[in-house]
JSON list of C-alpha atoms in Angstrom, two decimals:
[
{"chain": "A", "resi": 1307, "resn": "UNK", "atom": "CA", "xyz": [-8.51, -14.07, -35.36]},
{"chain": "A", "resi": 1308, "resn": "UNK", "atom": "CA", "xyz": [-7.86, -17.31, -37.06]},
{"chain": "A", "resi": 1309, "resn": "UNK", "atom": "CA", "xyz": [-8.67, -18.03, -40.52]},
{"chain": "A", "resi": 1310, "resn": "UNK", "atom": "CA", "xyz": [-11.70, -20.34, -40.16]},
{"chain": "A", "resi": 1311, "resn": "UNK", "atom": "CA", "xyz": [-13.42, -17.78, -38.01]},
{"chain": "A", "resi": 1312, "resn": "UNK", "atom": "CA", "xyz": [-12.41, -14.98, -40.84]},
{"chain": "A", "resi": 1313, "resn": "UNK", "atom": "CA", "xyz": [-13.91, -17.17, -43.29]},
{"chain": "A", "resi": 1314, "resn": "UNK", "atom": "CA", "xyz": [-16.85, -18.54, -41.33]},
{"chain": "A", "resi": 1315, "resn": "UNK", "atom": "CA", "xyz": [-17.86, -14.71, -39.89]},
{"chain": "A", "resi": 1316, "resn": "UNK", "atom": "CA", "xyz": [-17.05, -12.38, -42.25]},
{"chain": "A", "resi": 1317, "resn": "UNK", "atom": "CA", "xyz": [-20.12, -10.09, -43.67]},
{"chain": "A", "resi": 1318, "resn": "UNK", "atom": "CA", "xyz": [-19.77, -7.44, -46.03]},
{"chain": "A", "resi": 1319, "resn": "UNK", "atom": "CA", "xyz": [-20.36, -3.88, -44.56]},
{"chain": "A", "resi": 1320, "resn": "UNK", "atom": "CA", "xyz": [-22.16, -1.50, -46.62]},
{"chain": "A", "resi": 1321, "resn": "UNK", "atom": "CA", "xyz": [-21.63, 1.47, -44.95]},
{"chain": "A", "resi": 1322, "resn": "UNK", "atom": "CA", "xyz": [-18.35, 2.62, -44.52]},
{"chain": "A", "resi": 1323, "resn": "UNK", "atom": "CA", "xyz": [-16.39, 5.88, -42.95]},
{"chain": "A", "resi": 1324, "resn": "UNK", "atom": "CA", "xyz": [-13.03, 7.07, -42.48]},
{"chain": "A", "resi": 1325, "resn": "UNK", "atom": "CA", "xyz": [-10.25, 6.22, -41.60]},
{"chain": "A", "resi": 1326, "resn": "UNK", "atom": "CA", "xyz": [-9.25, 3.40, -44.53]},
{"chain": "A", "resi": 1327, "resn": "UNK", "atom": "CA", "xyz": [-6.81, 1.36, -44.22]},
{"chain": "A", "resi": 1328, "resn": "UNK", "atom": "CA", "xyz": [-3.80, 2.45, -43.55]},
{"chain": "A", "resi": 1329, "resn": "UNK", "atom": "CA", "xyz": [-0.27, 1.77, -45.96]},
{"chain": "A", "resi": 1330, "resn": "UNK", "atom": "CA", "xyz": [0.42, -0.93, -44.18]},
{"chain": "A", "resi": 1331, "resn": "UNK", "atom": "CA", "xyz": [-2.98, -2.64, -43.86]},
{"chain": "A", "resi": 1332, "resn": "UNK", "atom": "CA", "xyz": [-3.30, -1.97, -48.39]},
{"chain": "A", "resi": 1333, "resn": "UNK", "atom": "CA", "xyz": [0.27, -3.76, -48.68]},
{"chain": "A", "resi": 1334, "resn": "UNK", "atom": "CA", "xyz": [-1.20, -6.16, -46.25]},
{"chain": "A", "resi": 1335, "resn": "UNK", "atom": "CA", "xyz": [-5.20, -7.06, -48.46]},
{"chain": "A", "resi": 1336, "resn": "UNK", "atom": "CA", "xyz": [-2.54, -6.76, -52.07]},
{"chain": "A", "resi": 1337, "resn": "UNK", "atom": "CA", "xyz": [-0.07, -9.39, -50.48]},
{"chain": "A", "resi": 1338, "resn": "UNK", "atom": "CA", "xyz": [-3.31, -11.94, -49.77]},
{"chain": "A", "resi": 1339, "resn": "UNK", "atom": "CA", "xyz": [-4.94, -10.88, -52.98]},
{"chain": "A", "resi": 1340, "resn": "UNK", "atom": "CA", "xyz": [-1.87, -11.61, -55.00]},
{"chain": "A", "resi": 1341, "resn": "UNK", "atom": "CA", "xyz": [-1.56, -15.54, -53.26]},
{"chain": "A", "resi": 1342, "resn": "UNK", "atom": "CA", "xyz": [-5.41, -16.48, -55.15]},
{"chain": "A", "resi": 1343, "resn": "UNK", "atom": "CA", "xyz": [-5.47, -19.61, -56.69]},
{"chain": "A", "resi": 1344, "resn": "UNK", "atom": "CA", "xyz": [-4.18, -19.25, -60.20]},
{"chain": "A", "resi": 1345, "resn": "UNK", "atom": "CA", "xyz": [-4.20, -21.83, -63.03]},
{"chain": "A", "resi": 1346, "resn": "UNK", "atom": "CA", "xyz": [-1.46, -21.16, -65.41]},
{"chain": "A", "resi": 1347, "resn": "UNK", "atom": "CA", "xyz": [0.09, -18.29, -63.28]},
{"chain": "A", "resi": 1348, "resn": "UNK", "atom": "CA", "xyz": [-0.81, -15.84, -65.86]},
{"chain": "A", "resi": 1349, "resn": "UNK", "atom": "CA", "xyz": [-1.31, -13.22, -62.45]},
{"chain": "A", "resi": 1350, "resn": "UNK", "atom": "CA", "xyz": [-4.70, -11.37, -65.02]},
{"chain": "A", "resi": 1351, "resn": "UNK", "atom": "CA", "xyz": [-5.36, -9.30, -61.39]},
{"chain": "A", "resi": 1352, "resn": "UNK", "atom": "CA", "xyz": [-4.36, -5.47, -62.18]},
{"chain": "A", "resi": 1353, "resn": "UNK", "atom": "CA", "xyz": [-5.67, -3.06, -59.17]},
{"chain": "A", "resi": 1354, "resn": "UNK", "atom": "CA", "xyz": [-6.25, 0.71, -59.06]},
{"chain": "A", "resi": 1355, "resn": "UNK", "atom": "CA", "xyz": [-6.12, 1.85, -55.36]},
{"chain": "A", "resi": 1356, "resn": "UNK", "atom": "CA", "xyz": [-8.47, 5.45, -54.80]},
{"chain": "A", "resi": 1357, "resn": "UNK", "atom": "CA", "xyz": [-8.28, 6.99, -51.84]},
{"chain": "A", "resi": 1358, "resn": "UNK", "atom": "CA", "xyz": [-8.85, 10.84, -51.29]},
{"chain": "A", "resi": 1359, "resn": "UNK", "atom": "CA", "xyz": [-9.22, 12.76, -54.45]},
{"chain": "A", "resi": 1360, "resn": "UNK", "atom": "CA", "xyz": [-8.88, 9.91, -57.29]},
{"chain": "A", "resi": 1361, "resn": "UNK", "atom": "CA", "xyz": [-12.24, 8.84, -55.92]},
{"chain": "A", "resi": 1362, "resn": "UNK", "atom": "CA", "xyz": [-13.35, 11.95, -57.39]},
{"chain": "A", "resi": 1363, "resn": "UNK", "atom": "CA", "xyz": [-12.20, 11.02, -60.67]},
{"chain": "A", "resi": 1364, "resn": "UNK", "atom": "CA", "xyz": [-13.66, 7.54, -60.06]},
{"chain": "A", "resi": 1365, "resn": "UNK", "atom": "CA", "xyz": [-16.82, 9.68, -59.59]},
{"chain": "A", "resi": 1366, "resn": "UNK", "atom": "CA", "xyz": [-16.30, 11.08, -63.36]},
{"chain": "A", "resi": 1367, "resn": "UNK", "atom": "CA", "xyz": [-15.94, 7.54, -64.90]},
{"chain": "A", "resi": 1368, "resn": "UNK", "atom": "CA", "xyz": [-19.50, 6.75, -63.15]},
{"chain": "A", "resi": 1369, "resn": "UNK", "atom": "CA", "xyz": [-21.41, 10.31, -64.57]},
{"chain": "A", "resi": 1370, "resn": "UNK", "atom": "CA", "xyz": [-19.58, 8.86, -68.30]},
{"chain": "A", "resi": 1371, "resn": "UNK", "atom": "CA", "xyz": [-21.08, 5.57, -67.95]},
{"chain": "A", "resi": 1372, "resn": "UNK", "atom": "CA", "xyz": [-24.23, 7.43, -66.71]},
{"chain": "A", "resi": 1373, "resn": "UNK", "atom": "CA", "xyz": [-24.71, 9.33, -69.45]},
{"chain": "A", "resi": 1374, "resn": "UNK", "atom": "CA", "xyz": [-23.89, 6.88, -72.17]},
{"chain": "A", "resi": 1375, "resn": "UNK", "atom": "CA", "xyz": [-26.88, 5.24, -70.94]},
{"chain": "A", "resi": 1376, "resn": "UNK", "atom": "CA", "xyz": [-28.88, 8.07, -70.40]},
{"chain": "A", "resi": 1377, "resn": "UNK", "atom": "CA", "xyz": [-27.65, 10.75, -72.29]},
{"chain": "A", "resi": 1378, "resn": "UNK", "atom": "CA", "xyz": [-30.64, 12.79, -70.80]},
{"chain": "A", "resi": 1379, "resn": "UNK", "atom": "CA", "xyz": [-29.85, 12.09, -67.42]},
{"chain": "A", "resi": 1380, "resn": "UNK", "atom": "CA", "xyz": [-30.98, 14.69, -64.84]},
{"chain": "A", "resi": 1381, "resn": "UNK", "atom": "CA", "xyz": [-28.47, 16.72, -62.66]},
{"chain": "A", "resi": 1382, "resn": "UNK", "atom": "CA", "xyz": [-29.84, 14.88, -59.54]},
{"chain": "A", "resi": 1383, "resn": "UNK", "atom": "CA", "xyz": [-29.10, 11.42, -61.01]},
{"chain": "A", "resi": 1384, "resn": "UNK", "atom": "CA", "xyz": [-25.33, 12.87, -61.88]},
{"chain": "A", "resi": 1385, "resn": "UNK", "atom": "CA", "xyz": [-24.82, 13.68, -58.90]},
{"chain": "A", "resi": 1386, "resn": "UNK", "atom": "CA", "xyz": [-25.95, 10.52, -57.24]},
{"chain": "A", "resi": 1387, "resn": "UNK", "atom": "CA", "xyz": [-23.50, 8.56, -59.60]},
{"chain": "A", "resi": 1388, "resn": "UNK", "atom": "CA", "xyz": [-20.48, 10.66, -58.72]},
{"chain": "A", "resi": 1389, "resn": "UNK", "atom": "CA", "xyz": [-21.37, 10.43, -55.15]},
{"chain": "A", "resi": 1390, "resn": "UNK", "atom": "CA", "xyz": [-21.12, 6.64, -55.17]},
{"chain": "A", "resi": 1391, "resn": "UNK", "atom": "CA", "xyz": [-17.27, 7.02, -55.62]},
{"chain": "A", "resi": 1392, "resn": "UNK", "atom": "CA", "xyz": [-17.44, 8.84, -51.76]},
{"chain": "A", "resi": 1393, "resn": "UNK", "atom": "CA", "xyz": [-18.98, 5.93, -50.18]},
{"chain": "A", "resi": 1394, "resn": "UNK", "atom": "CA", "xyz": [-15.67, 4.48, -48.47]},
{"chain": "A", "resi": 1395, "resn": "UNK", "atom": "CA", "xyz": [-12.18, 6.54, -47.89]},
{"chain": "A", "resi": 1396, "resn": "UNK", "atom": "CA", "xyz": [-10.79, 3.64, -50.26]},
{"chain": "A", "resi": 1397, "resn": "UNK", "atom": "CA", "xyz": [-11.57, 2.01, -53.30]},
{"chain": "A", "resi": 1398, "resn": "UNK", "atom": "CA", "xyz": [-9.99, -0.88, -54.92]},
{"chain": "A", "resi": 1399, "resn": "UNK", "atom": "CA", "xyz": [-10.86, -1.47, -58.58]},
{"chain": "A", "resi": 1400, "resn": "UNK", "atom": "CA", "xyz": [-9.88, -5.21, -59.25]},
{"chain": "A", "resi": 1401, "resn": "UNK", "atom": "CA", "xyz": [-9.85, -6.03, -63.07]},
{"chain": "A", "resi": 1402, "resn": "UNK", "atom": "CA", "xyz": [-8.98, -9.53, -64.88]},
{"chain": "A", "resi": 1403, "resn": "UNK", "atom": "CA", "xyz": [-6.88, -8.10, -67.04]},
{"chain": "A", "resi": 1404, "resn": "UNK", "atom": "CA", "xyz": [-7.36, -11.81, -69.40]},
{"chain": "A", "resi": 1405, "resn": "UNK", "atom": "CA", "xyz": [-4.85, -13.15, -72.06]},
{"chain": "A", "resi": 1406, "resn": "UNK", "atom": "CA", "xyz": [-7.34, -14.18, -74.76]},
{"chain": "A", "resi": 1407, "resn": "UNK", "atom": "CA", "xyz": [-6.25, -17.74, -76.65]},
{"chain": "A", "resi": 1408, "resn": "UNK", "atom": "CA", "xyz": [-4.80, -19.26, -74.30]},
{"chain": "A", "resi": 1409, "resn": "UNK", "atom": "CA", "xyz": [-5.11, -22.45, -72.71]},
{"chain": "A", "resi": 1410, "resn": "UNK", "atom": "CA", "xyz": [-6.72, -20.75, -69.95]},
{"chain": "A", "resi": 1411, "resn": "UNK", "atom": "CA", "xyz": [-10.02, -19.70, -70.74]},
{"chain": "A", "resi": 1412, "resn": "UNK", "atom": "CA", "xyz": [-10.96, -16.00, -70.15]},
{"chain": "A", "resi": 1413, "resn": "UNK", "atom": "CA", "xyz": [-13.25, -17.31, -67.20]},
{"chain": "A", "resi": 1414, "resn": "UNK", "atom": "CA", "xyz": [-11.00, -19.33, -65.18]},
{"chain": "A", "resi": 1415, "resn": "UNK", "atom": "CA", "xyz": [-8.65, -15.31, -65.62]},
{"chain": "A", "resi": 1416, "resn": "UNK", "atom": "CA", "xyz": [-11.85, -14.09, -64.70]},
{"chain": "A", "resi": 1417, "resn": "UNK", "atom": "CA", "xyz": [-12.39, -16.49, -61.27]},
{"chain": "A", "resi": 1418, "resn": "UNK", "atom": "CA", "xyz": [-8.84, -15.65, -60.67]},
{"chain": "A", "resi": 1419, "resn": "UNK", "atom": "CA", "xyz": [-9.36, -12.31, -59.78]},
{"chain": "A", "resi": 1420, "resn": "UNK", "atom": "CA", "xyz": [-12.79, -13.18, -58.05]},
{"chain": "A", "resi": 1421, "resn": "UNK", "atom": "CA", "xyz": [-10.60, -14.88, -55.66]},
{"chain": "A", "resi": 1422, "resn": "UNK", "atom": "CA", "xyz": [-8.19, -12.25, -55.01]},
{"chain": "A", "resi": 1423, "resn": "UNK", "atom": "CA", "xyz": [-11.01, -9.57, -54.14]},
{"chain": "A", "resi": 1424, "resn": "UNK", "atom": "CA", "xyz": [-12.31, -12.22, -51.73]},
{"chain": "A", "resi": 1425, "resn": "UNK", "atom": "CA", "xyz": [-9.41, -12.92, -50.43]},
{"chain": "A", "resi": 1426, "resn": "UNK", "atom": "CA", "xyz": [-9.33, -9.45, -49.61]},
{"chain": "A", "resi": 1427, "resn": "UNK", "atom": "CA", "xyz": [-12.33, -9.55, -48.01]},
{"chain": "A", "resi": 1428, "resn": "UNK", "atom": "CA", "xyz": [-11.52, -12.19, -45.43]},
{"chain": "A", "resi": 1429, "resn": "UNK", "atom": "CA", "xyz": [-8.15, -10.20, -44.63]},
{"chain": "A", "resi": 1430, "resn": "UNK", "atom": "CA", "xyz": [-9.90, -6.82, -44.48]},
{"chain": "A", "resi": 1431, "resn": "UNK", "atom": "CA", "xyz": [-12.61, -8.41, -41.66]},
{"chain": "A", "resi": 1432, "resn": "UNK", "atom": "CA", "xyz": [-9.35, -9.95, -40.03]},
{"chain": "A", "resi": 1433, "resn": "UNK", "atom": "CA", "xyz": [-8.10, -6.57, -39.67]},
{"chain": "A", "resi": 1434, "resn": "UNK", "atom": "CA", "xyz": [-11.26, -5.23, -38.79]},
{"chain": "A", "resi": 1435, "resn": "UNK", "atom": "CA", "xyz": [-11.71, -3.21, -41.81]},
{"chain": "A", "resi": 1436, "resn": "UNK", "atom": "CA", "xyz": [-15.42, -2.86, -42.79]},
{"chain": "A", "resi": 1437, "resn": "UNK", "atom": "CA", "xyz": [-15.46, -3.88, -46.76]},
{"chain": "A", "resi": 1438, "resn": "UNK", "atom": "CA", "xyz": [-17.54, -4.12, -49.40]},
{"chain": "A", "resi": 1439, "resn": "UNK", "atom": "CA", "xyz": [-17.97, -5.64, -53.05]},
{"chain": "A", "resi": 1440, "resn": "UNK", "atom": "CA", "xyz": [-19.93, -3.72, -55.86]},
{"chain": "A", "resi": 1441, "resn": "UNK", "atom": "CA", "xyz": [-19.68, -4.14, -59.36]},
{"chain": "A", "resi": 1442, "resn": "UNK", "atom": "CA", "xyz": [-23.18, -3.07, -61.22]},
{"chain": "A", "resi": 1443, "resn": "UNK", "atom": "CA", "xyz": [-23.17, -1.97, -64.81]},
{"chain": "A", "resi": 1444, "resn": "UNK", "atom": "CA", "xyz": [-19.59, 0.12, -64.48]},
{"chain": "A", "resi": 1445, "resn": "UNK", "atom": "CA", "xyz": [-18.42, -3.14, -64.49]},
{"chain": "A", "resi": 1446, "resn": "UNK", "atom": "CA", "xyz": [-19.46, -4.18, -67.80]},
{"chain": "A", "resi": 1447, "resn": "UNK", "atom": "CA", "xyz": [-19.10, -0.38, -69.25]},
{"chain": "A", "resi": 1448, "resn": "UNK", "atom": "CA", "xyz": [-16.21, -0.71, -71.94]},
{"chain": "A", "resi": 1449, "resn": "UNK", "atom": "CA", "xyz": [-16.21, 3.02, -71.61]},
{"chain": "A", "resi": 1450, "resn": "UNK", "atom": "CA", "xyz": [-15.25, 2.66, -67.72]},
{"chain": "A", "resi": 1451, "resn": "UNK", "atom": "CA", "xyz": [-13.12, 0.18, -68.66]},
{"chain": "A", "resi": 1452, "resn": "UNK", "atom": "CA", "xyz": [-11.37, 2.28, -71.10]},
{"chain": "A", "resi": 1453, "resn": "UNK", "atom": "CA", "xyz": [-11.15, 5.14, -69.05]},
{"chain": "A", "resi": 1454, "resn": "UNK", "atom": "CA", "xyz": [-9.73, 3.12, -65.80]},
{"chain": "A", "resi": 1455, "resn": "UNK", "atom": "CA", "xyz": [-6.72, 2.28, -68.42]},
{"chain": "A", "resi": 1456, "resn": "UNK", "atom": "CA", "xyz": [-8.14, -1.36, -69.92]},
{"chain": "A", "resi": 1457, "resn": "UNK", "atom": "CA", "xyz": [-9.06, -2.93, -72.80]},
{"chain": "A", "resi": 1458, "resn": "UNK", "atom": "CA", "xyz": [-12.83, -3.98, -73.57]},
{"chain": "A", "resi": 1459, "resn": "UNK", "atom": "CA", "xyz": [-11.65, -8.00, -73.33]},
{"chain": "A", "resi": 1460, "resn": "UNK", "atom": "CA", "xyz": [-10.89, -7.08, -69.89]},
{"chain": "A", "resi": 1461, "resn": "UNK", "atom": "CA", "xyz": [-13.23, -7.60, -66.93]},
{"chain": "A", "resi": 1462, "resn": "UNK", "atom": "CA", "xyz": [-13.72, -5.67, -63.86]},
{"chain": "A", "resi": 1463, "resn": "UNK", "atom": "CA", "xyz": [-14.55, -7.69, -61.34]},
{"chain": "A", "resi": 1464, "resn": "UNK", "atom": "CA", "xyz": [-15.22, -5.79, -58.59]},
{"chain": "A", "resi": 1465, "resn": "UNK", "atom": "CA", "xyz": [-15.34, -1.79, -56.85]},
{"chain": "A", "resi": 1466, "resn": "UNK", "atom": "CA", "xyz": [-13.63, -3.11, -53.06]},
{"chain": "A", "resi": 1467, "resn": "UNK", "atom": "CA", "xyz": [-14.98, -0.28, -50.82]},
{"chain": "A", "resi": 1468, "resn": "UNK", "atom": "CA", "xyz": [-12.93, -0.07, -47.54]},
{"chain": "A", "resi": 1469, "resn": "UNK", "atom": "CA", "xyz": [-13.16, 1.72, -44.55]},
{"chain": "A", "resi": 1470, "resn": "UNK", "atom": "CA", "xyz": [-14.32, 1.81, -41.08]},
{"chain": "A", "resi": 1471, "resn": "UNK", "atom": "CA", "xyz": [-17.87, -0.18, -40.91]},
{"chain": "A", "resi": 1472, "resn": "UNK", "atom": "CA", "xyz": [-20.70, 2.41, -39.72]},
{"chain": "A", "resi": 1473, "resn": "UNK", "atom": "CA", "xyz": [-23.85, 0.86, -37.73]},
{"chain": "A", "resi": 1474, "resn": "UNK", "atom": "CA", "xyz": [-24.19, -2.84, -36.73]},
{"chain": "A", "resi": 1475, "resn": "UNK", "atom": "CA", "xyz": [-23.42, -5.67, -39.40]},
{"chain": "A", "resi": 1476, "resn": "UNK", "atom": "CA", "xyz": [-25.98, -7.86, -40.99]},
{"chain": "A", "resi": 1477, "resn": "UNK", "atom": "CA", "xyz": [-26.10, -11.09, -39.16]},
{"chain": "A", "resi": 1478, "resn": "UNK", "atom": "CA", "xyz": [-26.12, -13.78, -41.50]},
{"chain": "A", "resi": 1479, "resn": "UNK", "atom": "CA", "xyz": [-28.68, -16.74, -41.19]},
{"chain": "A", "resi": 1480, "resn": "UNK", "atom": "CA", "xyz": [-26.98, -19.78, -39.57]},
{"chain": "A", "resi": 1481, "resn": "UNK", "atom": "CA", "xyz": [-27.65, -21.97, -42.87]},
{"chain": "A", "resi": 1482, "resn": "UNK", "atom": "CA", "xyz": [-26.28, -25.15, -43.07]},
{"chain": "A", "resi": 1483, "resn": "UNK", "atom": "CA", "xyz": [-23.87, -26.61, -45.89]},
{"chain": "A", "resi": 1484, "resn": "UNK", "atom": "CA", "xyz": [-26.08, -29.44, -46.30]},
{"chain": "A", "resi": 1485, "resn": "UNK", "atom": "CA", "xyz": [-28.75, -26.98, -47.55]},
{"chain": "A", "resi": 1486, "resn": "UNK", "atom": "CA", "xyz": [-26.43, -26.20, -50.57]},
{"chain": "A", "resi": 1487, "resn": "UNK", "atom": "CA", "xyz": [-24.99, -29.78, -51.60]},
{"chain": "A", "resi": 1488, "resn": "UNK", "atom": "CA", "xyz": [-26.67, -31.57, -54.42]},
{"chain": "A", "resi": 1489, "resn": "UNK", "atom": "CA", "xyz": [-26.41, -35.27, -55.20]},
{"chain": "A", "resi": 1490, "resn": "UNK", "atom": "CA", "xyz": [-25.70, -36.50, -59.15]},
{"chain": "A", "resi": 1491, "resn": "UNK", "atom": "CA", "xyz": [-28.85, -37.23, -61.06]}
]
């Protein structure tokens, strides 16, 4: 597959099964992660790779950040947050971890990041590797943050499920750029 077609096709797949991607496939999505546009090369992207068990303890940070939200939370809805770290056989936690006072602002750090989990994206569809990007409120949780090893400056920017897509993928609507362009007032 070329590149245009990676970037022009690619849709996210939100359910995924075994098997993830293999060693060589990770080392492949890190390599094209790590080659983002960066101003300032401060390299802010830090990733946690989960496969197997450390989901599980994935699953713990998301029953913390659970119950410091609802510290009356039921059983049911524990179990539905731990569950979420099962989803895919891999997950890649991408965090901007940002060098504050510098002459790159935090957000540019931030967008950094962004577009090393998207270019992730693009190489996990060119390997045909079903993935998806989820973020929600563990990604603003300083406790999550804390307990995946960061600082509450930092940012996670995104939960990269990977696997094996299950089902049919969405079809996105043929939309045209000119829909999206804006003139100067």
């Amino acid at each position: 597959m070329d590149t245009i077609t990676a970037l022009t096709a690619r849709v996210s797949s939100p359910r995924l099964d075994q098997p993830g991607p293999s060693d060589e496939q990770l080392d492949l999505l890190l390599r094209a992660a790590i080659r983002a546009p960066d101003h300032g090369l401060l390299r802010p992207w830090r990733f946690i790779v989960l496969e197997g068990e450390q989901r599980e303890r994935l699953g713990d940070i998301m029953e913390a950040q659970l119950l410091e939200e609802q510290p009356e939370a039921d059983p049911r809805s524990r179990e539905i947050a731990r569950s979420k770290a099962m989803r895919a056989p891999t997950i890649i936690v991408a965090v901007a971890e940002v060098t504050e006072n510098h002459k790159i602002p935090v957000w540019e750090q931030v967008l950094a990041v962004g577009a090393a989990v998207q270019n992730m994206m693009v190489a996990a569809y060119e390997l045909n590797l079903g993935a998806m990007w989820r973020t929600g409120a563990l990604a603003n949780s300083d406790l999550a943050k804390r307990m995946l090893g960061f600082a509450p400056k930092d940012q996670v920017v995104a939960y990269l499920y990977l696997g094996t897509p299950l089902g049919n993928l969405k079809s996105l609507p043929d939309e045209s750029p000119a829909d999206f362009i804006r003139t100067l007032p």
